[in-house]
Short mmCIF file of C-alpha atoms and ligand atoms in Angstrom, two decimals:
data_model
loop_
_atom_site.label_atom_id
_atom_site.label_comp_id
_atom_site.label_asym_id
_atom_site.label_seq_id
_atom_site.Cartn_x
_atom_site.Cartn_y
_atom_site.Cartn_z
CA MET A 288 129.30 124.80 76.78
CA SER A 289 130.69 123.21 80.32
CA LEU A 290 128.13 124.10 82.54
CA THR A 291 129.73 126.36 85.10
CA ALA A 292 130.36 128.09 82.24
CA THR A 293 126.42 129.06 81.56
CA ASP A 294 125.10 132.26 81.43
CA ALA A 295 122.68 130.78 84.38
CA TRP A 296 125.19 129.19 86.88
CA LYS A 297 127.36 131.75 86.72
CA ALA A 298 124.76 134.75 88.03
CA LEU A 299 124.09 132.32 91.04
CA ALA A 300 127.74 132.17 91.82
CA THR A 301 127.38 135.99 92.08
CA ALA A 302 123.65 135.17 93.97
CA ALA A 303 126.03 132.63 96.50
CA ASN A 304 128.35 135.22 96.98
CA GLY A 305 125.78 138.20 98.95
CA ILE A 306 123.02 135.36 100.72
CA ALA A 307 124.47 136.08 103.36
CA SER A 308 123.30 139.48 104.59
CA GLN A 309 120.25 137.79 103.92
CA PRO A 310 119.91 135.44 107.30
CA LEU A 311 117.69 132.65 106.24
CA LYS A 312 116.11 134.45 108.96
CA ASP A 313 114.83 137.29 107.56
CA LEU A 314 113.45 135.83 104.37
CA LEU A 315 110.31 133.68 106.24
CA ALA A 316 108.42 136.83 107.09
CA ASP A 317 107.61 137.66 102.92
CA GLU A 318 104.24 136.74 101.96
CA ALA A 319 104.99 136.50 98.46
CA ARG A 320 107.54 134.83 98.65
CA ALA A 321 105.73 131.94 100.26
CA ALA A 322 103.50 132.11 98.30
CA GLN A 323 105.87 130.52 95.75
CA LEU A 324 106.90 128.60 97.88
CA ILE A 325 104.10 126.85 99.00
CA HIS A 326 102.72 123.95 96.19
CA THR A 327 99.67 121.24 96.95
CA VAL A 328 100.06 118.56 94.98
CA GLY A 329 97.04 115.73 95.82
CA GLY A 330 97.43 114.83 100.18
CA CYS A 331 100.65 117.01 99.92
CA TYR A 332 101.84 119.96 101.27
CA PHE A 333 104.72 121.56 99.92
CA ASP A 334 106.81 123.06 102.20
CA PHE A 335 110.17 125.44 100.63
CA THR A 336 110.00 128.23 102.60
CA LYS A 337 112.75 127.99 104.65
CA GLN A 338 115.36 126.94 101.45
CA TRP A 339 118.29 129.55 101.84
CA VAL A 340 116.92 131.32 98.94
CA ASP A 341 115.54 135.32 97.95
CA ILE A 342 113.28 135.69 95.35
CA PRO A 343 115.95 137.43 92.90
CA THR A 344 117.96 134.11 93.11
CA LEU A 345 115.14 131.98 92.28
CA GLU A 346 114.54 133.83 89.73
CA ARG A 347 117.98 132.83 88.81
CA LEU A 348 117.91 129.20 90.04
CA HIS A 349 114.40 129.22 86.34
CA GLU A 350 117.37 130.19 84.25
CA LEU A 351 119.38 127.75 85.11
CA ALA A 352 116.52 125.39 84.54
CA ALA A 353 115.91 126.85 80.97
CA ALA A 354 119.36 126.89 80.46
CA THR A 355 119.86 122.83 80.97
CA GLU A 356 116.50 122.27 79.28
CA VAL A 357 114.97 120.48 81.93
CA SER A 358 111.86 120.62 81.40
CA THR A 359 112.64 119.45 77.44
CA ARG A 360 114.12 116.45 78.85
CA ALA A 361 111.10 115.61 81.20
CA ALA A 362 109.50 115.49 78.41
CA ALA A 363 111.85 113.13 75.95
CA MET A 364 111.94 111.34 79.24
CA LEU A 365 107.84 111.07 79.64
CA ARG A 366 107.91 109.67 75.49
CA GLY A 367 110.22 106.79 75.89
CA ASP A 368 113.25 108.45 73.75
CA PRO A 369 116.32 106.37 74.90
CA ILE A 370 117.78 108.51 77.33
CA ASN A 371 119.77 105.95 79.52
CA GLN A 372 122.73 106.32 76.68
CA SER A 373 124.85 104.10 78.53
CA GLU A 374 122.41 101.78 78.00
CA GLY A 375 120.74 102.03 74.55
CA ARG A 376 117.53 102.21 76.88
CA ALA A 377 114.84 103.69 78.03
CA VAL A 378 112.87 105.42 81.17
CA LEU A 379 110.05 104.54 81.67
CA HIS A 380 108.68 104.10 84.94
CA SER A 381 106.12 106.31 85.04
CA ALA A 382 103.90 103.89 82.68
CA LEU A 383 104.35 101.81 85.59
CA ARG A 384 101.18 104.10 86.87
CA GLY A 385 99.66 105.75 83.28
CA GLY A 386 102.01 108.61 83.75
CA ALA A 387 103.95 108.67 80.42
CA ALA A 388 102.87 108.91 76.80
CA ALA A 389 104.86 105.49 76.13
CA ASN A 390 102.95 102.63 74.06
CA VAL A 391 103.66 100.24 76.78
CA ASP A 392 99.83 100.25 78.36
CA GLY A 393 98.94 97.02 76.94
CA GLU A 394 102.02 94.77 78.34
CA VAL A 395 101.65 96.78 81.66
CA ARG A 396 98.27 95.64 82.56
CA ALA A 397 98.17 92.60 81.33
CA VAL A 398 100.83 91.89 84.12
CA GLN A 399 99.10 93.83 86.70
CA GLU A 400 95.38 91.94 85.96
CA LYS A 401 98.00 88.71 86.45
CA MET A 402 99.83 90.14 89.97
CA THR A 403 95.93 91.25 90.93
CA ASP A 404 95.38 87.43 90.14
CA LEU A 405 98.40 86.40 92.20
CA ALA A 406 97.59 88.77 94.61
CA ASN A 407 93.97 87.61 94.59
CA ALA A 408 94.31 83.69 95.30
CA ILE A 409 97.29 84.48 98.25
CA ARG A 410 95.46 86.65 99.98
CA GLY A 411 92.56 85.21 98.96
CA GLY A 412 93.03 81.49 100.63
CA THR A 413 92.50 80.14 96.64
CA TRP A 414 96.31 79.84 96.71
CA ARG A 415 97.32 76.42 98.62
CA GLY A 416 100.78 75.50 99.69
CA TYR A 417 101.50 71.59 99.70
CA THR A 418 99.50 70.08 102.43
CA GLY A 419 96.16 72.45 101.09
CA LYS A 420 97.45 75.03 103.42
CA PRO A 421 96.31 78.75 102.16
CA ILE A 422 99.46 80.93 102.39
CA THR A 423 100.23 83.31 105.78
CA ASP A 424 103.62 84.59 105.69
CA ILE A 425 105.68 85.99 102.41
CA VAL A 426 109.35 86.10 101.85
CA HIS A 427 110.50 88.35 99.32
CA ILE A 428 113.63 88.25 98.38
CA GLY A 429 115.63 90.74 96.27
CA ILE A 430 118.18 93.40 97.14
CA GLY A 431 118.55 97.03 96.33
CA GLY A 432 116.30 98.46 93.86
CA SER A 433 114.29 95.13 93.98
CA HIS A 434 113.95 95.63 97.25
CA LEU A 435 114.85 98.86 98.47
CA GLY A 436 110.69 99.92 97.87
CA PRO A 437 108.10 96.92 98.86
CA GLU A 438 109.94 97.06 102.07
CA LEU A 439 109.68 100.52 103.00
CA VAL A 440 106.14 100.27 101.19
CA VAL A 441 105.25 97.18 103.55
CA ARG A 442 106.14 98.92 106.28
CA ALA A 443 105.24 102.51 106.03
CA LEU A 444 101.61 100.63 104.74
CA ALA A 445 101.06 98.56 107.43
CA ASP A 446 97.19 100.26 108.24
CA TYR A 447 96.09 99.54 105.45
CA ALA A 448 97.54 95.09 104.91
CA ASP A 449 95.46 92.15 105.73
CA PRO A 450 96.27 90.78 109.22
CA ARG A 451 96.52 87.54 108.04
CA LEU A 452 99.54 87.31 106.05
CA THR A 453 102.81 88.56 107.29
CA VAL A 454 105.84 89.94 104.44
CA HIS A 455 109.49 89.53 105.48
CA PHE A 456 112.00 90.71 102.78
CA ALA A 457 115.75 88.79 103.02
CA ALA A 458 118.59 91.05 101.27
CA ASN A 459 121.68 90.80 102.51
CA ILE A 460 123.94 88.03 101.54
CA ASP A 461 124.42 87.63 105.21
CA ALA A 462 122.38 84.84 106.58
CA HIS A 463 121.64 85.98 110.26
CA ASP A 464 118.82 88.12 107.11
CA LEU A 465 117.65 85.00 105.72
CA ARG A 466 117.59 83.51 109.14
CA SER A 467 115.39 85.58 111.03
CA ALA A 468 112.76 85.93 107.46
CA LEU A 469 112.83 82.28 108.36
CA LYS A 470 112.45 82.20 111.50
CA HIS A 471 109.05 80.68 113.42
CA LEU A 472 107.87 79.70 109.43
CA ASN A 473 106.07 77.34 108.90
CA PRO A 474 106.70 75.29 105.13
CA ALA A 475 103.67 75.38 103.87
CA THR A 476 102.05 78.36 104.57
CA THR A 477 105.42 80.35 102.83
CA LEU A 478 105.22 82.37 99.70
CA PHE A 479 108.71 82.74 98.86
CA ILE A 480 108.03 85.62 96.06
CA VAL A 481 112.40 85.76 94.09
CA VAL A 482 113.06 89.49 92.62
CA SER A 483 116.00 90.16 90.49
CA LYS A 484 115.89 92.19 86.98
CA SER A 485 119.06 90.69 86.16
CA PHE A 486 118.53 86.59 87.68
CA THR A 487 121.98 86.99 88.81
CA THR A 488 122.68 89.15 91.37
CA LEU A 489 125.04 87.30 93.89
CA GLU A 490 122.48 88.09 96.56
CA THR A 491 119.91 86.96 96.25
CA GLN A 492 120.78 83.78 93.99
CA VAL A 493 122.45 82.82 97.15
CA ASN A 494 120.14 83.74 100.05
CA ALA A 495 117.07 82.01 96.77
CA THR A 496 118.93 79.21 97.08
CA SER A 497 119.25 78.19 100.68
CA ALA A 498 115.52 79.50 100.96
CA ARG A 499 114.64 76.34 97.30
CA SER A 500 117.05 74.29 100.12
CA TRP A 501 115.07 74.71 103.80
CA PHE A 502 111.74 74.20 102.06
CA VAL A 503 112.88 71.48 100.26
CA GLU A 504 115.44 69.70 103.19
CA ARG A 505 111.82 70.39 105.20
CA THR A 506 109.13 69.21 103.09
CA GLY A 507 111.00 66.48 101.24
CA ASN A 508 108.91 67.52 97.98
CA VAL A 509 111.37 69.49 95.51
CA ASP A 510 107.12 69.47 93.46
CA ALA A 511 105.90 71.33 95.94
CA ILE A 512 108.67 74.02 94.48
CA ALA A 513 106.31 75.70 92.16
CA GLN A 514 103.30 76.12 94.86
CA HIS A 515 105.86 77.83 96.90
CA PHE A 516 108.14 80.02 95.26
CA ILE A 517 107.10 82.70 92.38
CA GLY A 518 109.40 85.16 90.39
CA VAL A 519 109.56 88.50 88.86
CA THR A 520 112.43 89.29 86.74
CA THR A 521 113.93 89.69 83.47
CA ASN A 522 115.51 86.55 82.56
CA GLU A 523 112.65 83.84 82.17
CA GLU A 524 116.07 82.20 81.63
CA ALA A 525 117.46 81.69 84.82
CA ALA A 526 115.23 81.65 86.80
CA SER A 527 113.35 78.75 85.25
CA ALA A 528 116.48 77.18 85.71
CA PHE A 529 116.43 78.39 89.13
CA GLY A 530 113.17 76.06 89.94
CA LEU A 531 111.17 78.95 89.57
CA ASP A 532 108.18 77.33 86.84
CA VAL A 533 107.30 79.25 84.29
CA ASP A 534 103.35 79.88 84.69
CA ASN A 535 104.44 81.07 88.23
CA LEU A 536 106.72 84.10 86.91
CA LEU A 537 106.19 87.86 85.53
CA PRO A 538 108.75 90.39 83.66
CA MET A 539 110.35 92.81 84.34
CA TRP A 540 111.63 95.72 80.96
CA ASP A 541 114.60 96.71 80.55
CA TRP A 542 113.04 100.82 80.50
CA VAL A 543 112.16 100.52 84.40
CA GLY A 544 115.33 100.81 85.91
CA GLY A 545 116.21 98.58 89.18
CA ARG A 546 115.43 101.28 91.64
CA TYR A 547 112.50 102.50 89.59
CA SER A 548 111.08 99.60 89.87
CA LEU A 549 108.62 99.47 93.00
CA TRP A 550 105.39 100.13 90.92
CA SER A 551 106.14 97.07 88.08
CA ALA A 552 105.53 93.22 89.48
CA VAL A 553 108.89 93.71 92.41
CA GLY A 554 105.76 95.61 94.42
CA LEU A 555 104.30 92.05 94.50
CA PRO A 556 104.44 92.14 98.18
CA ILE A 557 103.00 95.85 98.65
CA LEU A 558 99.68 93.78 96.11
CA CYS A 559 99.81 90.94 99.00
CA ALA A 560 99.82 93.68 101.85
CA VAL A 561 97.48 95.94 101.05
CA GLY A 562 94.93 94.21 97.97
CA PRO A 563 95.06 95.51 94.94
CA ALA A 564 92.34 98.74 96.07
CA HIS A 565 95.47 100.42 98.02
CA HIS A 566 97.54 99.53 96.21
CA GLN A 567 95.57 100.64 92.93
CA ALA A 568 96.14 104.20 94.81
CA PHE A 569 99.87 104.00 95.35
CA LEU A 570 99.57 103.96 91.69
CA ASP A 571 96.97 107.03 91.59
CA GLY A 572 98.67 108.87 93.46
CA ALA A 573 102.36 108.70 92.17
CA LYS A 574 100.38 108.93 88.50
CA LEU A 575 99.15 112.29 90.06
CA MET A 576 102.49 113.57 90.14
CA ASP A 577 102.98 112.38 87.03
CA THR A 578 100.39 114.63 86.18
CA HIS A 579 101.62 117.78 87.20
CA PHE A 580 105.76 116.62 86.68
CA ALA A 581 105.20 117.55 82.80
CA GLU A 582 101.92 119.76 82.99
CA MET A 583 103.75 122.44 85.79
CA PRO A 584 105.51 125.60 84.98
CA VAL A 585 109.03 125.93 86.69
CA GLU A 586 107.39 128.40 89.30
CA SER A 587 105.34 125.25 90.23
CA ASN A 588 106.38 122.21 89.65
CA VAL A 589 107.42 120.43 93.42
CA PRO A 590 110.17 117.81 91.81
CA MET A 591 112.32 121.28 89.52
CA LEU A 592 111.59 123.21 91.98
CA SER A 593 113.36 119.82 94.54
CA ALA A 594 115.77 119.64 91.97
CA LEU A 595 116.68 123.33 91.83
CA PHE A 596 117.47 123.96 95.56
CA ALA A 597 119.44 121.03 96.41
CA THR A 598 121.84 121.95 93.31
CA TRP A 599 121.66 125.42 95.09
CA ASN A 600 122.26 124.15 98.31
CA TYR A 601 125.05 121.72 97.54
CA ASN A 602 126.81 124.22 94.41
CA PHE A 603 126.10 127.05 95.54
CA LEU A 604 125.53 127.06 99.24
CA GLY A 605 128.63 124.28 100.10
CA ALA A 606 125.97 121.42 101.39
CA GLY A 607 128.13 118.41 101.95
CA SER A 608 124.57 115.86 102.74
CA LEU A 609 120.51 115.77 102.31
CA ALA A 610 119.59 114.68 106.19
CA VAL A 611 116.55 113.11 104.59
CA LEU A 612 113.82 113.57 108.37
CA PRO A 613 110.58 111.39 108.66
CA TYR A 614 109.33 112.51 111.86
CA ASP A 615 107.40 109.00 111.52
CA GLU A 616 108.13 105.64 112.38
CA ARG A 617 106.09 103.67 109.40
CA LEU A 618 108.33 105.80 107.23
CA ALA A 619 111.32 104.82 108.90
CA LEU A 620 112.77 103.17 105.47
CA LEU A 621 112.61 106.43 103.57
CA PRO A 622 116.77 107.34 103.85
CA ASP A 623 117.01 103.82 103.04
CA TYR A 624 115.24 103.91 100.02
CA LEU A 625 116.00 107.80 99.13
CA GLN A 626 120.04 106.54 99.29
CA GLN A 627 119.94 103.49 96.35
CA LEU A 628 117.28 106.34 94.56
CA GLU A 629 118.91 109.59 94.52
CA MET A 630 122.91 108.14 95.01
CA GLU A 631 122.65 105.22 93.09
CA SER A 632 121.58 107.81 89.70
CA ASN A 633 123.11 110.81 90.69
CA GLY A 634 127.11 110.04 92.53
CA LYS A 635 128.09 110.32 89.09
CA SER A 636 131.40 112.09 87.15
CA VAL A 637 131.61 111.59 84.59
CA ASN A 638 128.91 114.03 82.45
CA ILE A 639 126.75 112.63 79.43
CA ASP A 640 129.61 113.50 76.67
CA ASN A 641 131.76 111.34 78.79
CA GLN A 642 133.43 114.50 79.73
CA SER A 643 134.70 114.08 83.37
CA VAL A 644 132.22 116.92 85.85
CA ASP A 645 134.09 120.50 87.18
CA TYR A 646 131.56 119.99 89.97
CA HIS A 647 130.31 118.42 92.33
CA THR A 648 127.37 115.96 91.88
CA MET A 649 124.69 114.33 94.46
CA PRO A 650 126.09 114.07 98.50
CA ILE A 651 125.39 111.70 100.68
CA LEU A 652 121.88 111.13 101.76
CA TRP A 653 121.08 110.02 104.95
CA GLY A 654 118.80 110.25 107.48
CA GLY A 655 116.15 108.27 110.06
CA THR A 656 113.23 109.54 111.80
CA GLY A 657 112.16 111.88 114.48
CA THR A 658 112.18 112.04 117.49
CA LYS A 659 114.88 109.64 118.29
CA GLY A 660 117.71 111.94 115.78
CA GLN A 661 117.73 114.82 117.66
CA HIS A 662 119.26 113.17 120.69
CA ALA A 663 121.18 111.60 118.37
CA TYR A 664 122.62 113.73 115.02
CA HIS A 665 121.51 116.76 116.12
CA GLN A 666 123.50 118.02 117.64
CA LEU A 667 126.25 118.84 115.23
CA LEU A 668 123.59 120.02 112.35
CA HIS A 669 122.61 122.51 114.94
CA GLN A 670 125.91 123.22 115.98
CA GLY A 671 128.65 121.50 114.20
CA THR A 672 130.83 122.79 111.05
CA ARG A 673 130.06 121.55 108.47
CA ALA A 674 126.14 122.65 105.48
CA TYR A 675 123.85 120.77 105.10
CA ALA A 676 120.27 120.79 104.05
CA ALA A 677 117.39 118.07 105.27
CA ASP A 678 114.21 116.59 104.31
CA PHE A 679 111.14 116.96 106.80
CA VAL A 680 108.41 114.77 105.67
CA VAL A 681 105.41 114.80 108.71
CA VAL A 682 102.61 113.73 108.77
CA ALA A 683 99.06 116.00 110.19
CA ARG A 684 96.26 114.11 111.52
CA ASP A 685 96.99 111.31 114.11
CA GLU A 686 96.51 108.25 113.29
CA ALA A 687 97.85 106.52 116.29
CA GLY A 688 95.49 108.25 118.27
CA LEU A 689 97.66 107.75 122.01
CA GLY A 690 97.11 110.96 123.92
CA GLU A 691 99.01 113.73 122.97
CA HIS A 692 102.00 111.50 121.24
CA HIS A 693 101.28 113.13 117.64
CA THR A 694 101.12 117.04 119.02
CA TRP A 695 104.26 116.88 120.07
CA LEU A 696 105.24 114.66 117.99
CA LEU A 697 104.79 118.00 115.88
CA ALA A 698 105.95 119.92 117.72
CA ASN A 699 109.61 118.85 117.93
CA ALA A 700 109.76 118.14 113.57
CA LEU A 701 108.09 122.41 113.33
CA ALA A 702 111.35 123.45 116.80
CA GLN A 703 114.00 121.47 114.74
CA SER A 704 113.39 123.18 112.09
CA GLN A 705 112.87 126.44 112.68
CA ALA A 706 116.23 125.93 115.68
CA MET A 707 118.43 124.74 111.34
CA ALA A 708 116.96 128.38 109.67
CA ILE A 709 117.16 130.89 112.69
CA GLY A 710 119.59 129.31 115.19
CA TYR A 711 120.01 131.28 117.91
CA ASP A 712 122.16 134.39 118.81
CA ALA A 713 123.56 133.24 121.70
CA PRO A 714 125.12 136.36 124.74
CA ALA A 715 128.75 136.63 123.95
CA GLU A 716 129.73 134.84 127.14
CA GLN A 717 127.95 132.28 126.57
CA GLN A 718 129.63 131.25 122.44
CA TYR A 719 128.63 126.67 123.17
CA ARG A 720 125.91 128.06 123.56
CA ASN A 721 125.45 129.89 120.36
CA VAL A 722 123.51 127.85 117.23
CA PRO A 723 124.12 130.12 113.42
CA GLY A 724 121.01 128.80 111.22
CA ASN A 725 120.83 129.32 108.24
CA HIS A 726 120.61 125.59 107.03
CA PRO A 727 118.53 125.03 104.53
CA SER A 728 115.37 122.14 104.49
CA THR A 729 112.32 121.32 103.42
CA THR A 730 109.10 120.21 105.08
CA ILE A 731 106.80 118.27 103.30
CA VAL A 732 103.04 117.65 105.09
CA PHE A 733 101.00 113.98 104.17
CA ASP A 734 97.17 115.21 105.53
CA GLU A 735 96.99 111.85 106.33
CA LEU A 736 99.60 108.37 105.68
CA SER A 737 97.71 107.35 102.18
CA PRO A 738 98.40 104.87 99.78
CA ALA A 739 98.30 107.61 97.68
CA ASN A 740 100.46 110.29 99.15
CA LEU A 741 103.49 108.08 99.18
CA GLY A 742 102.92 107.28 95.71
CA THR A 743 102.80 110.71 94.83
CA LEU A 744 106.02 111.33 97.29
CA LEU A 745 107.98 108.56 95.88
CA ALA A 746 106.79 109.53 92.09
CA ALA A 747 108.24 113.76 93.83
CA TYR A 748 111.37 112.10 94.58
CA GLU A 749 111.78 110.38 91.86
CA HIS A 750 111.29 113.01 89.40
CA LYS A 751 113.36 115.21 91.46
CA VAL A 752 116.55 112.85 90.78
CA PHE A 753 115.48 113.15 87.45
CA CYS A 754 115.74 116.95 86.95
CA GLN A 755 119.52 116.86 89.25
CA GLY A 756 119.99 114.40 86.34
CA ALA A 757 119.76 116.58 83.88
CA ILE A 758 120.61 120.01 85.78
CA TRP A 759 124.07 119.14 85.96
CA GLY A 760 124.46 116.53 83.15
CA ILE A 761 124.54 112.60 83.22
CA ASN A 762 122.86 110.13 83.68
CA SER A 763 120.77 109.45 86.48
CA PHE A 764 119.99 105.55 84.52
CA ASP A 765 122.89 103.60 85.43
CA GLN A 766 125.38 102.52 88.08
CA TRP A 767 128.23 101.00 85.81
CA GLY A 768 130.41 101.94 89.87
CA VAL A 769 128.30 99.04 91.10
CA GLU A 770 129.91 96.52 88.55
CA LEU A 771 133.38 96.91 90.47
CA GLY A 772 132.98 95.89 93.43
CA LYS A 773 131.33 92.87 91.77
CA GLN A 774 133.79 92.11 90.00
CA LEU A 775 136.73 92.13 92.55
CA ALA A 776 134.01 89.78 95.55
CA LYS A 777 134.36 86.86 93.21
CA PRO A 778 138.58 86.69 93.36
CA ILE A 779 138.73 87.27 96.87
CA PHE A 780 135.80 84.69 97.08
CA ALA A 781 138.34 82.36 96.04
CA GLU A 782 141.24 83.26 97.98
CA LEU A 783 138.66 83.04 101.25
CA THR A 784 137.47 79.16 100.34
CA GLY A 785 140.70 78.45 98.18
CA GLN A 786 138.83 77.27 94.88
CA PRO A 787 140.09 77.88 92.17
CA GLY A 788 139.44 81.37 89.80
CA GLY A 789 142.25 83.47 93.01
CA GLU A 790 144.34 85.98 92.34
CA ALA A 791 147.13 87.25 93.55
CA GLN A 792 145.72 90.65 95.86
CA ASP A 793 146.87 93.95 96.70
CA ALA A 794 149.16 93.48 99.83
CA ALA A 795 146.51 94.92 102.72
CA THR A 796 143.87 93.01 101.11
CA ALA A 797 146.46 89.56 101.31
CA ARG A 798 146.68 90.25 104.83
CA LEU A 799 143.35 90.72 105.86
CA ILE A 800 142.24 87.75 104.10
CA LYS A 801 145.46 85.83 106.11
CA GLN A 802 144.15 86.98 109.21
CA LEU A 803 139.94 85.94 108.08
CA LYS A 804 141.68 81.95 107.06
CA THR A 805 144.03 81.60 110.58
O1 F6P B 1021 122.83 97.78 93.16
C1 F6P B 1021 123.06 97.37 91.74
C2 F6P B 1021 121.70 96.87 91.53
O2 F6P B 1021 122.36 96.92 89.51
C3 F6P B 1021 120.36 97.46 91.82
O3 F6P B 1021 121.02 98.78 90.64
C4 F6P B 1021 119.57 97.18 91.47
O4 F6P B 1021 118.98 97.57 91.88
C5 F6P B 1021 119.97 96.20 92.13
O5 F6P B 1021 121.14 95.81 92.16
C6 F6P B 1021 119.18 94.41 92.60
O6 F6P B 1021 119.54 93.56 90.79
P1 F6P B 1021 118.74 92.64 90.34
O7 F6P B 1021 117.17 93.50 90.17
O8 F6P B 1021 119.00 92.79 88.34
O9 F6P B 1021 119.19 91.43 91.39
#
């Protein structure tokens, strides 16, 4: 049966028709409602009270979760069923933090031990470059899931990092990215980590090749590549053909999707930066969320509730985007990371039965840090014409310790979600000041920005994405749409360079090629 034909979906459509008579501001004082909408996991407090739902609607959402068998599907994922149907793969990223019942513990542990040995050698100075000096800089080369998570976490946990080691990232095929990563680096003390699950991704191939040339041109020592390049991949053959020493390769697995892979050897720069104890705390924080997700009923299950509210917002209240608003500069890359996690996973228009869907799936996710965004796009959030939803992330503890800054930061975060929910009724003659309100948001409060809390949060989003895909009946774990662009770029590259392999292009593309070649 189509999702939109289920009783649960129809009941929500009816509820949406009536919600306007219950402004969000009128729901906020209800303590019984609040008790159902606030949940704590570890050091993370999830406050859903500013979602525009009343108790009956909440119950309809619970019914939707039951009708779409979210819990049953979650159990199938966690035990390692091949739920990624289009690629015939299991989805076991939670096994990387010990949070799934699958039989892969042995291999996961072996790789974690190898990662830890490597990180300890690099951090302890026993891993030496070709001149005998210890490593001072790591350059991580990878893109998408092989980049976004590690950079987010390394930046977010900078306060936990070893100051003797700096981690740089190069992802874009734009040479400015690699050039800025390599600027001022000494090849004798630089270690490259080339991360590519497939080891065929264009950007990573081109960046890794240029990095190797940069290294060899400066050292004149091809034999030293082994001491200065490490690889993380499922494709050992391609990596060794590239020139990487097989002993310096760390495996990935087909049962971990790229955008869910930061818990694997893809996270080696995190381990190098913060060390084994903090890295383990990060994994343990994620495992805490895995356990919560596996064991809690829908009524208090944070990822399930997050996905249900998202469905309500996108499919019934017309929200056309999700704004991710971390009020913490250390989390500046959270929107970038979540863009891949949520949009590459759930930006689909065909369901798992290969049928076109007749409802919207993932809208645009975007965002940036507060309070900078308040002086850029919040005007639109408060007085624009479109519906949206927002996630606020704040850290309770003042970890910067610089006078009033932190309290003002928190005050601004709360003021923004308050304005979104409650709005402002301007007098008739001053309608330009009117702020309608009724914009739903979730506020996530960390007691501190610790490795454990960050792990808990990222795992919560991962499981939310899973639940959202289960509700929509789509496969959250493939990304066939990305492939088309990759294929199309090849003949255009040939046309631009005059190499064989070019193809007649459409008129608009042909004109641009001509312009770029003049
Ligand atoms: O963006 C498409 C994609 O396949 C992602 O899913 C993946 O994270 C990224 O490219 C990088 O792929 P790889 O790790 O194989 O280089």
